[in-house]
Amino acid sequence: MILKIYYLSKLYLLEQIRRQVHLVTLFLAVILLMLPAYVNSFSLGLSAFERVAKDFGLTLISFYAVAMAIFLGVTAVSSDLERRTLYPLLARPIPRWAYLMGKFVGVLVVLVSSVLVLSCCLMLSIAALAKFADGQLIVVALCYALEASVLAAACIFFSTFSSPPLAGVLGVFLYFVGGLSQSFISFFLVEDRESPAVAMLARGLKMVMPHFDLFRVKNAVVYTLPLEPAYLLSITGYALAWMLLFVLLAERVFARKDL
Amino acid sequence: MSDLALEVRELRKTYKTVGGTQEALRGLDLSVRKGQVYGYVGPNGAGKSTSIKILLGLVRPDSGTALVMGHPAGSVEARRLLGYLPEVAVYHEFMGAEELLVLHAALAGVSASDRLSRCRTALEMVGLGSRMKSRIREFSKGMKQRFGIAQALVADPPLLVLDELTSGLDPIAQLELKELILSLKERGITIFFSSHMMSEVETVCDSIGIIHQGKLRAEGTLQDLLSIENRVAIHFRGPTDELAELNPQPAKAGEQVITVEQAGTDAALDRIRQAGGSILTVAPAKRHLEDVLHQLVTAGEAA
């Protein structure tokens, strides 16, 4: 069965290459390669230059990963259904969970490889001016890849019971609410706007959603703070648990779906 | 071990729609023997696609049973034993024929050592041996259908389920596919074959099932369904004016045909001979499948 999942993922990857998803990644990679030179032209000084370049570059990677996760997650199954390429595949002796896993693994490979390429570009371009390659940039970018992978799994789940646009909206909603930090809720919703009811709702929703804010460890690399391996391990486990949950839920719904 | 390739009993399926519900299948019963070419015909919305999707496990029935080569329809075991050509065959068009077929063979569980040879055999069988490296998008509609049959055949299944095989194809491509079906039949493959094209069903199928409003209205061999009880068709050549009372109808190349009650056969033959006509054939009278379908549909709607 693992081989069948591999072949389904391969088919998905070939499809994404055909859709030229990698061209978007390459375009962003060029921006990231040129970014430090642009930032440096403001003569901020080496330390400030590094901080601004890392901050901006990582933010760009994070947005890219989220957008890709929503797009790929929502379209992974629905595009097969829409184009009817699903029927000859599911007529094969493959359980539906294996089909879903094949798709999910394909999405993961696209996401992680894109983020890796982009973070390497950012690291190299900063290293060209700062004369120091900061490997933590890649670690932080991989945390974003974990965040995006959870989001992609959620979007695949949403797409099993709703239309692609609705699944996309649900994905965006999950990303925003799940990404709200406790300090944001306390400060902006309670103290600044005096809306404890909204804050309570946000807290309640956040409790049942993945805490995306846990993956945002950009400050560690921007301000050269230490990143504890135990923390990285724990958020990896956390992400895997959420991915597993979403894939299982997707399987439950998809197994009962009339196609 | 059962000699049935497909066995469907009391299959029911109701879809939820915006305005309420729609009964797609209302107790469908169906039996297809191994080695048969079974034509599954019916008007649009009769329940053909739903029943085929249930056989493939793409749709779950509300009640009833469906067995594919003795295994519950939709199970991995059942799907291992069938090849499927969808009604609208859409494949990953950016891939090469052989490349995509190898992938399908892998998904069907064909061992790595056999994959390439199986794919080449399947492509040669459908007449695409010279286009193995071509991308699917370069194929004509007829070639895509042929490729579809090749992907259905790649795992060498004993049963083929072909949904609307020749829809939208030109007459030459239809003829070629009919010949292909007949050659597959000679290999002993059971073929379950849904179609709107009655002429195609008449020429390739051993047995026919007619579905309407989610129920099988008639089932049997072509001869059973098309013969008209107690009537005989007499083909002859000769003067038609003198035989006007027998109501002769023009047949092929100057021939005439009359249909009479079985009991009146001898009298009709004598009458033709007396008028100087020559008898060509005497056979049980037959209808066209279109007439049978039309009659059943009309009767179903009236009920």
XYZ file of C-alpha atoms in Angstrom:
562
model
C 0.000 0.000 0.000
C 2.924 2.328 0.689
C 3.984 1.911 -2.937
C 0.499 2.842 -4.121
C 0.575 5.974 -1.951
C 3.963 6.746 -3.486
C 2.573 6.415 -7.030
C -0.424 8.605 -6.223
C 1.909 11.244 -4.754
C 4.112 11.009 -7.817
C 1.116 11.545 -10.073
C 0.134 14.564 -7.969
C 3.639 16.015 -8.125
C 3.814 15.580 -11.902
C 0.485 17.365 -12.116
C 1.731 20.283 -10.029
C 4.833 20.576 -12.185
C 2.545 20.629 -15.187
C 0.492 23.374 -13.518
C 3.783 25.245 -13.156
C 3.416 25.784 -9.424
C 7.213 25.704 -9.252
C 7.366 28.842 -11.396
C 5.675 30.835 -8.624
C 8.277 29.452 -6.212
C 11.096 30.384 -8.562
C 9.713 33.901 -8.981
C 9.645 34.354 -5.223
C 13.121 32.843 -4.971
C 14.457 35.524 -7.314
C 12.844 38.217 -5.140
C 14.433 36.699 -2.044
C 17.816 36.521 -3.736
C 17.630 40.180 -4.645
C 16.069 41.359 -1.383
C 19.243 41.861 0.717
C 20.860 43.929 -2.020
C 17.778 46.152 -2.049
C 17.624 46.421 1.732
C 21.355 47.156 1.858
C 20.923 50.103 -0.478
C 19.289 51.982 2.409
C 22.634 51.848 4.264
C 21.091 50.699 7.521
C 24.269 49.167 8.790
C 25.043 45.458 8.774
C 23.111 44.492 11.883
C 19.934 46.345 10.936
C 20.240 45.130 7.359
C 20.333 41.516 8.491
C 17.352 41.968 10.769
C 15.219 43.694 8.161
C 16.172 41.244 5.411
C 15.496 38.203 7.611
C 12.239 39.626 8.933
C 10.902 40.587 5.529
C 12.167 37.448 3.803
C 10.684 35.105 6.382
C 7.371 36.961 6.365
C 7.266 36.545 2.604
C 8.003 32.826 2.912
C 5.330 32.461 5.580
C 2.636 34.126 3.440
C 3.692 32.098 0.442
C 3.501 28.835 2.417
C 0.043 29.681 3.761
C -1.301 30.668 0.342
C 0.118 27.498 -1.199
C -1.245 25.348 1.627
C -4.765 26.691 1.138
C -4.607 26.458 -2.650
C -3.078 22.981 -2.771
C -5.196 21.626 0.079
C -8.460 22.845 -1.395
C -7.728 21.638 -4.933
C -5.996 18.322 -4.160
C -9.156 16.200 -4.249
C -11.689 18.580 -5.759
C -9.762 19.088 -9.006
C -9.645 15.322 -9.569
C -13.359 15.162 -8.927
C -14.105 18.127 -11.159
C -12.040 16.813 -14.073
C -13.250 13.249 -13.414
C -9.697 11.918 -13.311
C -10.705 10.489 -9.943
C -12.885 7.712 -11.365
C -10.260 5.614 -13.155
C -8.021 5.993 -10.097
C -10.606 4.955 -7.514
C -11.750 2.080 -9.724
C -8.339 0.587 -8.967
C -7.920 -1.619 -5.893
C -6.969 1.327 -3.690
C -8.783 2.182 -0.469
C -9.944 5.787 -0.319
C -7.690 6.524 2.643
C -4.683 5.582 0.511
C -5.854 7.953 -2.208
C -6.167 10.766 0.353
C -2.776 9.940 1.837
C -1.236 9.988 -1.634
C -2.642 13.453 -2.199
C -1.590 14.699 1.224
C 1.961 13.395 0.881
C 2.137 15.071 -2.535
C 0.987 18.376 -1.030
C 3.550 18.022 1.789
C 6.380 17.417 -0.666
C 5.436 20.489 -2.722
C 5.113 22.665 0.397
C 8.263 21.542 2.188
C 10.443 21.569 -0.919
C 9.223 25.038 -1.922
C 9.861 26.435 1.557
C 13.299 24.790 1.636
C 14.269 26.276 -1.711
C 13.075 29.721 -0.667
C 14.776 29.662 2.733
C 18.044 28.507 1.158
C 17.823 31.407 -1.302
C 17.250 33.861 1.558
C 20.102 32.398 3.590
C 22.524 32.528 0.674
C 21.637 36.044 -0.326
C 22.037 37.341 3.235
C 25.273 35.380 3.592
C 26.635 37.046 0.448
C 26.594 40.424 2.203
C 26.908 39.467 5.881
C 29.591 36.823 5.152
C 27.810 34.415 7.489
C 25.317 31.693 6.619
C 22.654 31.521 9.337
C 21.321 27.939 9.292
C 18.581 28.905 11.774
C 16.803 30.622 8.894
C 16.077 27.218 7.423
C 14.881 25.872 10.784
C 12.466 28.796 11.155
C 11.259 28.375 7.576
C 10.641 24.673 8.252
C 8.464 25.687 11.199
C 6.429 27.697 8.707
C 6.295 24.597 6.522
C 4.887 22.675 9.501
C 2.255 25.367 10.025
C 1.373 25.267 6.318
C 1.187 21.467 6.362
C -1.360 21.509 9.191
C -3.355 24.104 7.274
C -3.163 22.028 4.066
C -4.417 18.937 5.929
C -7.307 21.011 7.280
C -8.140 22.309 3.793
C -8.143 18.769 2.382
C -10.585 17.849 5.148
C -12.786 20.885 4.396
C -12.772 20.055 0.685
C -14.212 16.595 1.359
C -17.544 18.043 2.454
C -17.721 21.500 0.877
C -17.111 23.262 -2.410
C -13.567 24.488 -3.115
C -14.381 28.194 -2.487
C -16.053 27.398 0.846
C -13.175 25.116 1.822
C -10.813 27.991 1.051
C -12.818 30.390 3.219
C -12.836 27.871 6.067
C -9.073 27.472 5.660
C -8.486 31.227 5.851
C -10.753 31.459 8.903
C -8.904 28.625 10.614
C -5.571 30.261 9.853
C -6.583 33.627 11.288
C -8.373 32.413 14.395
C -5.863 29.633 15.084
C -3.050 32.099 14.612
C -4.313 34.690 17.089
C -1.839 35.015 19.905
C -2.954 35.271 23.532
C -1.353 38.727 23.759
C -3.300 39.895 20.693
C -6.569 38.693 22.208
C -5.769 40.254 25.593
C -4.560 43.568 24.257
C -6.581 44.310 21.124
C -9.841 42.580 21.949
C -10.063 43.142 25.708
C -8.038 46.191 26.663
C -8.082 48.263 23.487
C -11.557 47.568 22.107
C -13.210 46.537 25.371
C -14.988 43.643 23.732
C -14.624 40.748 26.177
C -17.413 38.836 24.427
C -15.466 38.769 21.150
C -12.320 37.885 23.079
C -14.136 35.008 24.777
C -15.414 33.774 21.432
C -11.917 34.015 19.939
C -10.445 32.159 22.925
C -13.139 29.489 22.702
C -12.635 28.951 18.985
C -8.880 28.945 19.388
C -9.119 26.208 21.991
C -10.514 23.761 19.429
C -8.237 24.855 16.611
C -4.544 24.317 15.927
C -2.455 27.029 17.584
C -0.627 28.311 14.544
C 1.119 31.006 16.601
C 3.306 28.256 18.101
C 5.071 27.807 14.755
C 5.973 31.467 14.359
C 9.491 31.510 15.719
C 10.808 34.212 13.427
C 12.003 36.413 16.282
C 14.551 33.817 17.286
C 16.421 34.229 14.048
C 15.791 37.948 13.599
C 17.027 38.828 17.099
C 19.465 35.874 17.314
C 17.729 34.213 20.249
C 18.273 30.520 20.993
C 15.790 27.982 19.588
C 15.411 25.083 21.993
C 15.523 21.662 20.261
C 12.924 20.426 22.767
C 10.549 23.180 21.665
C 11.135 22.358 18.014
C 10.479 18.696 18.712
C 7.311 19.457 20.618
C 5.839 21.656 17.864
C 6.759 19.008 15.291
C 4.828 16.438 17.325
C 1.980 18.911 17.757
C 1.842 19.526 13.995
C 1.947 15.811 13.214
C -0.899 15.165 15.639
C -3.078 17.828 13.988
C -2.198 16.563 10.505
C -3.132 13.033 11.529
C -6.401 14.231 13.012
C -7.369 16.198 9.894
C -6.398 13.364 7.546
C -8.402 10.889 9.651
C -11.417 13.201 9.643
C -11.054 13.683 5.894
C -10.904 9.918 5.440
C -14.047 9.416 7.528
C -15.997 11.885 5.406
C -14.478 10.885 2.063
C -15.075 7.164 2.653
C -18.814 7.832 2.920
C -19.032 10.291 0.073
C -20.933 9.419 -3.107
C -18.701 10.388 -6.012
C -18.177 -21.197 -7.289
C -20.792 -19.024 -8.964
C -20.684 -18.632 -12.733
C -21.916 -15.059 -12.368
C -19.543 -12.176 -12.962
C -22.062 -9.650 -11.663
C -24.962 -10.308 -9.350
C -27.195 -7.478 -8.218
C -30.199 -7.966 -5.963
C -32.815 -5.440 -4.859
C -30.423 -2.520 -5.178
C -31.855 0.804 -4.074
C -30.398 4.281 -4.094
C -32.032 7.618 -3.413
C -30.208 10.905 -3.823
C -30.978 14.006 -1.831
C -31.691 16.937 -4.109
C -32.385 20.607 -3.464
C -36.122 20.084 -3.804
C -36.353 16.742 -1.978
C -35.183 13.308 -3.051
C -34.697 11.430 -6.278
C -34.924 7.666 -6.495
C -32.187 6.542 -8.862
C -32.537 2.795 -8.284
C -35.743 1.106 -7.149
C -34.874 -2.507 -6.492
C -32.537 -3.334 -9.360
C -31.887 -7.020 -10.098
C -29.222 -8.018 -12.578
C -27.188 -11.104 -13.451
C -24.261 -11.265 -15.827
C -22.702 -14.647 -16.551
C -18.948 -15.039 -16.909
C -17.752 -14.741 -20.502
C -20.801 -12.774 -21.645
C -20.937 -9.438 -23.383
C -23.825 -7.807 -21.575
C -25.431 -4.683 -22.991
C -26.911 -2.386 -20.401
C -29.271 0.035 -22.046
C -31.797 2.595 -20.992
C -32.721 6.224 -21.518
C -30.907 9.089 -19.821
C -31.582 9.173 -16.097
C -32.631 5.522 -16.036
C -30.064 4.636 -13.360
C -27.275 3.192 -15.506
C -24.489 5.409 -14.194
C -25.607 5.053 -10.577
C -25.628 1.274 -10.806
C -22.198 1.234 -12.474
C -20.833 3.560 -9.780
C -22.190 1.209 -7.117
C -20.416 -1.709 -8.809
C -17.186 0.280 -8.596
C -17.727 1.433 -5.014
C -17.955 5.095 -6.009
C -21.525 5.329 -4.693
C -22.959 3.528 -1.661
C -26.346 1.869 -2.110
C -29.103 2.458 0.459
C -29.977 -1.232 0.449
C -29.579 -4.403 -1.576
C -26.516 -6.392 -2.558
C -24.108 -6.214 -5.451
C -21.411 -8.822 -6.030
C -18.551 -8.492 -8.497
C -16.933 -11.862 -9.286
C -18.311 -13.079 -5.965
C -16.924 -10.170 -3.901
C -18.947 -7.283 -2.464
C -19.037 -4.422 -4.982
C -16.605 -1.669 -4.107
C -14.311 -3.896 -2.075
C -10.616 -3.905 -2.938
C -10.929 -7.576 -4.008
C -13.779 -6.736 -6.392
C -11.911 -3.793 -7.889
C -8.838 -5.964 -8.407
C -10.908 -8.147 -10.741
C -12.404 -5.459 -12.938
C -11.260 -2.885 -15.424
C -13.306 0.270 -15.880
C -13.730 2.715 -18.707
C -15.570 5.831 -17.477
C -18.293 7.487 -19.510
C -16.248 10.640 -19.936
C -12.732 9.293 -20.051
C -10.435 12.030 -18.791
C -6.832 11.218 -18.052
C -3.747 13.154 -17.081
C -3.256 14.514 -20.559
C 0.231 15.876 -20.019
C 1.587 12.353 -19.554
C 2.728 9.894 -22.171
C 0.467 6.897 -22.902
C 2.977 4.332 -21.704
C 4.045 6.453 -18.720
C 0.470 6.843 -17.458
C -0.364 3.232 -18.156
C 2.658 2.058 -16.135
C 1.338 4.143 -13.251
C -2.134 2.635 -13.589
C -0.590 -0.827 -13.713
C 1.283 -0.079 -10.488
C -1.914 1.143 -8.826
C -3.704 -1.981 -10.048
C -1.098 -4.098 -8.281
C 0.766 -5.424 -11.336
C 4.259 -6.511 -10.274
C 7.122 -4.227 -11.273
C 8.685 -6.881 -13.522
C 5.460 -7.324 -15.541
C 4.375 -3.701 -15.745
C 6.061 -2.572 -18.918
C 5.221 -5.704 -20.902
C 1.577 -5.581 -19.755
C 1.319 -1.924 -20.761
C 2.795 -2.581 -24.186
C 0.510 -5.555 -24.735
C -2.550 -3.512 -23.721
C -1.581 -0.620 -25.995
C -0.922 -2.967 -28.898
C -4.218 -4.729 -28.285
C -6.114 -1.452 -28.725
C -4.082 -0.411 -31.744
C -1.911 2.200 -30.027
C 1.298 0.206 -30.236
C 2.935 2.832 -32.406
C 1.909 5.718 -30.118
C 3.266 4.498 -26.793
C 5.385 7.568 -26.206
C 2.769 10.092 -27.384
C 1.159 12.343 -24.828
C -2.526 11.724 -24.190
C -3.389 15.281 -25.235
C -2.093 14.493 -28.740
C -4.679 11.733 -29.139
C -7.970 12.067 -31.027
C -11.197 11.283 -29.179
C -11.270 7.756 -30.596
C -7.661 7.174 -29.561
C -8.444 8.413 -26.053
C -11.249 5.864 -25.835
C -8.813 3.208 -27.005
C -6.350 4.348 -24.389
C -9.177 4.128 -21.851
C -9.744 0.512 -22.799
C -6.006 -0.136 -22.542
C -5.968 1.263 -18.986
C -8.966 -0.903 -18.158
C -7.164 -3.949 -19.575
C -3.736 -3.293 -18.122
C -4.140 -5.515 -15.074
C -5.610 -8.287 -17.231
C -8.973 -8.321 -15.408
C -11.577 -10.998 -16.103
C -14.326 -8.351 -16.158
C -14.545 -5.058 -18.039
C -17.090 -2.378 -17.201
C -17.407 0.008 -20.116
C -19.609 3.053 -19.627
C -20.860 4.545 -22.908
C -17.994 3.155 -24.948
C -18.649 4.864 -28.256
C -20.466 8.047 -27.235
C -19.368 10.995 -29.336
C -17.230 8.942 -31.713
C -17.396 8.975 -35.491
C -18.763 5.862 -37.294
C -15.299 4.556 -38.222
C -14.071 4.791 -34.637
C -17.308 3.143 -33.453
C -16.781 0.277 -35.847
C -13.177 -0.184 -34.740
C -14.184 -0.263 -31.093
C -16.921 -2.781 -31.804
C -14.326 -5.015 -33.417
C -12.109 -4.562 -30.400
C -14.933 -5.633 -28.076
C -15.535 -8.732 -30.163
C -11.845 -9.628 -29.998
C -11.887 -9.192 -26.195
C -14.932 -11.428 -26.028
C -13.005 -14.115 -27.899
C -10.384 -13.955 -25.160
C -13.072 -14.898 -22.650
C -13.309 -11.521 -20.918
C -16.711 -10.688 -19.474
C -17.842 -7.299 -20.720
C -20.525 -5.204 -19.062
C -21.265 -2.493 -21.460
C -23.645 0.454 -21.127
C -24.691 2.309 -24.229
C -27.219 4.531 -25.921
C -26.292 3.124 -29.327
C -28.763 0.345 -29.962
C -27.121 -0.829 -33.196
C -23.864 -1.306 -31.326
C -25.557 -3.276 -28.562
C -27.333 -5.447 -31.121
C -24.111 -6.337 -32.899
C -21.792 -7.095 -29.973
C -23.886 -8.250 -27.015
C -24.978 -11.755 -26.051
C -27.416 -10.547 -23.438
C -29.176 -7.320 -22.817
C -30.708 -5.647 -19.803
C -33.030 -2.706 -20.239
C -33.248 -0.347 -17.285
C -35.834 2.356 -16.872
C -36.757 4.416 -13.818
C -34.246 2.544 -11.695
C -35.558 -0.934 -12.388
C -34.661 -3.623 -14.888
C -37.632 -3.802 -17.256
C -36.386 -6.607 -19.509
C -33.450 -8.964 -19.580
C -32.458 -11.791 -21.876
C -30.584 -12.813 -24.960
C -30.846 -10.645 -28.025
C -33.021 -13.252 -29.692
C -35.409 -13.422 -26.733
C -35.842 -9.696 -26.611
C -36.086 -8.980 -30.287
C -38.238 -11.853 -31.537
C -41.949 -11.219 -31.833
C -43.972 -14.015 -30.398
C -45.822 -16.183 -32.978
C -44.845 -14.069 -35.960
C -42.694 -14.997 -38.917
C -40.800 -12.792 -41.373
C -40.702 -13.940 -45.002
C -38.121 -12.344 -47.306
C -38.867 -12.745 -51.017
C -38.338 -11.307 -54.487
C -41.217 -10.896 -56.872
C -44.231 -8.829 -57.868
C -45.452 -6.609 -55.022
C -48.615 -5.261 -56.652
C -50.218 -8.691 -56.776
C -49.314 -9.282 -53.115
C -50.574 -5.965 -51.826
C -52.972 -7.692 -49.421
C -49.916 -9.123 -47.545
C -48.559 -5.587 -47.024
C -44.971 -6.201 -48.213
C -42.296 -3.790 -47.054
C -39.117 -3.045 -48.971
C -35.991 -4.707 -47.486
C -32.436 -4.620 -48.842
C -31.551 -4.656 -52.599
C -34.883 -5.312 -54.249
C -36.102 -7.733 -51.612
C -39.462 -7.512 -49.902
C -40.472 -8.658 -46.469
C -43.800 -9.562 -44.956
C -44.582 -10.582 -41.394
C -47.393 -13.001 -40.760
C -48.848 -15.044 -37.913
C -47.001 -18.333 -37.486
C -50.173 -20.272 -38.316
C -50.551 -18.424 -41.631
C -47.005 -19.088 -42.853
C -47.853 -21.839 -45.314
C -50.707 -19.863 -46.847
C -48.489 -16.797 -47.285
C -45.722 -18.867 -48.870
C -48.209 -20.423 -51.303
C -49.585 -17.005 -52.173
C -46.083 -15.630 -52.938
C -45.261 -18.647 -55.107
C -48.577 -18.364 -56.975
C -47.770 -14.727 -57.775
C -44.422 -15.832 -59.245
C -42.291 -14.670 -56.334
C -39.228 -16.532 -55.018
C -38.833 -17.153 -51.315
C -35.449 -16.119 -49.873
C -35.720 -16.719 -46.122
C -38.329 -17.645 -43.541
C -37.383 -16.728 -39.962
C -38.973 -15.638 -36.693
C -39.963 -11.991 -37.018
C -37.727 -9.544 -35.123
C -38.019 -6.024 -33.873
C -35.262 -3.503 -33.505
C -33.895 -2.875 -30.050
C -35.008 0.744 -30.313
C -38.603 -0.478 -30.658
C -38.268 -2.722 -27.607
C -36.752 0.113 -25.571
C -39.379 2.570 -26.733
C -42.175 0.148 -25.889
C -40.807 -0.516 -22.409
C -40.199 3.140 -21.683
C -43.670 4.112 -22.859
C -45.228 1.323 -20.789
C -43.166 2.359 -17.752
C -44.205 5.972 -18.043
C -47.857 5.063 -18.516
C -47.695 2.967 -15.333
